[in-house]
Amino acid sequence: MNIRTVATKPFQDQKPGTSGLRKKVAVFKTANYLENFVQAVFDTIFDNAAAPAGSTLVLGGDGRYYNREAIQIILRMAAANGIAKVLVGQGGILSTPAASAVIRKYRSFGGLILSASHNPGGPEGDFGIKYNTANGGPAPEKITDAIYARSRALTSYRIAEAADVDLDRRGRQILGDMVVEVIDPVADYAELMESLFDFAAIRELIGGGFRVCFDAMHAVTGPYATEILERRLGAPAGTVINGVPLPDFGGGHPDPNLTYADQLVAIMYGEDAPDFGAASDGDGDRNMILGRHFFVNPSDSLALIAANATLAPGYAAGIAGIARSMPTSAAADRVAEKLGVPCYETPTGWKFFGNLMDAGKVTLCGEESFGTGSSHVREKDGLWAVLFWLNILAKRRIPVEEIVHRHWAEYGRNVYSRHDYEALPSDVAAGLMAHLKGRFGDLPGQRFGDYTVKFCDDFSYTDPIDGSLSTGQGLRVGFEDGSRIVFRLSGTGTEGATLRIYLEAFEADPARQKVDAQEALAVLIAIADELSQLGQRTGRERPTVIT
Ligand code: G1P
Ligand code: ZN
């Protein structure tokens, strides 16, 4: 095998964010840009030497523009770095949760996942790359920091001179001294789902006329949902819409929320709406759940799955605990309390759940940002959440809305909303956060109408397993009655800064629970504006996205 050592210079901006390295496609196409990052990953995990004998890497992506080209480059670099074998999804496809499942099943040392999640794709869109470790989860900060440090010191990378691998042909191929095995991207994942959920019960539900609509948003879950929902569970053809993955996601924004999944929303709020609707994002790890004319808030979805977990065979023995990200509502905490299991509050980003799951402390995890999952893999998992809901519906046989209302009546409702202000000038966003933080000394005890500030802080987290400390994870303002407002800057946006404001109030009285969240939170929304000088500093009159 001919290996070239190519001289290179470090890039200043290769620091992985909340979910790996995400940049515009044009940046990734800059000479040596992708190569530098990949070499930095290999150097970090192989300690600046060749890969240990017999190492297997998992490789795949969400099929977005530049996916195939990037895979060919990474394959040649993997061979040059001494990796023995690469498992790559056919067509270069692996959803994020499927990649996690494959890493675990085949005991690979880790994987490279090519995705910018829900960010738009295409030549003008975004691309991304993320390294996952042997447990199938995103590399912890310790490793991503080391990768970044290594990328800053890099002077060369190694790449084999070889022809392209045929990504569409399943089976073994040889690249230099390395084996490339092109695998069915769906089979292992579908088998795992069958082991967790009562497929017979769901098949019966669907066979009885229960109607489902799943929007794959022209992203990676198309083939997964078609195989599982239509082939294995017997849903009629057409149940999966936008099921063909496209490099630019059909020009859409593959983020399953009320704004971007507008086609599904129109169907689920239309006349003759199906019984159940769901969507997933670019790389298949997010989920949105809808009933007929009804939206399930992701924080509620986590709580509800926890409360009903034993209805699914994979969770029949009960759950060990729950973890939720700090800005996620405390609805899950109430379920955990009732079940007598612990509930952990972690910073935003799935990587913080990995240690807790590896240590067996939690079974279910969730984020308000349409992320739900469990210890079956180490990523959030969109289709898993959809199947969990279908399993619950198959057992309880009442509409989605009714399930949620009964849950609120039993546990109380954490009324919740997130307001996003996208593409703000970075200095404006930083100034707003600094201003708010500057007020923290005086805020406790201050009254805003009926709300009295109880505490405010900048959230930090000490990992209970490895003791690592993460600071600066979001500004929290808590009120005496348990309501709270959280301000946080996004770590995944690629244009300016995105400010997220998370609003939460608690309603115990069932007679007052069925209200519109924006109305119920109106006073808190006004307080958020006053506390942060939001309108004045940003000039924005309303959020870009409301969830
Ligand atoms: C966002 C979500 C966060 C999620 C991440 C990756 O990150 O808010 O919960 O883990 O995407 O899907 P953010 O842009 O807020 O940093
Ligand atoms: Zn995603």
PDB file of N, CA and C and ligand atoms in Angstrom, residues 117-118 281 283-286 380, ligand 2:
ATOM      1  N   SER A 117     -26.560  16.893  11.851  1.00  0.00           N
ATOM      2  CA  SER A 117     -27.865  16.675  12.476  1.00  0.00           C
ATOM      3  C   SER A 117     -28.994  17.339  11.695  1.00  0.00           C
ATOM      4  N   HIS A 118     -29.660  18.277  12.310  1.00  0.00           N
ATOM      5  CA  HIS A 118     -30.841  18.897  11.725  1.00  0.00           C
ATOM      6  C   HIS A 118     -30.499  20.130  10.894  1.00  0.00           C
ATOM      7  N   ASP A 281     -35.046  13.746  12.555  1.00  0.00           N
ATOM      8  CA  ASP A 281     -34.218  14.799  11.957  1.00  0.00           C
ATOM      9  C   ASP A 281     -33.200  14.241  10.968  1.00  0.00           C
ATOM     10  N   ASP A 283     -30.125  13.190  10.980  1.00  0.00           N
ATOM     11  CA  ASP A 283     -29.343  11.989  11.275  1.00  0.00           C
ATOM     12  C   ASP A 283     -30.102  10.971  12.120  1.00  0.00           C
ATOM     13  N   GLY A 284     -31.394  11.225  12.348  1.00  0.00           N
ATOM     14  CA  GLY A 284     -32.239  10.190  12.944  1.00  0.00           C
ATOM     15  C   GLY A 284     -32.206  10.077  14.454  1.00  0.00           C
ATOM     16  N   ASP A 285     -31.634  11.058  15.139  1.00  0.00           N
ATOM     17  CA  ASP A 285     -31.609  10.911  16.599  1.00  0.00           C
ATOM     18  C   ASP A 285     -32.703  11.704  17.312  1.00  0.00           C
ATOM     19  N   ARG A 286     -33.343  12.622  16.599  1.00  0.00           N
ATOM     20  CA  ARG A 286     -34.404  13.399  17.257  1.00  0.00           C
ATOM     21  C   ARG A 286     -35.785  12.842  16.925  1.00  0.00           C
ATOM     22  N   LYS A 380     -29.172   9.640  21.449  1.00  0.00           N
ATOM     23  CA  LYS A 380     -30.619   9.716  21.440  1.00  0.00           C
ATOM     24  C   LYS A 380     -31.110   9.011  20.182  1.00  0.00           C
TER      25      LYS A 380
HETATM   26 ZN    ZN B   2     -29.667  14.910  15.116  1.00  0.00          ZN
END
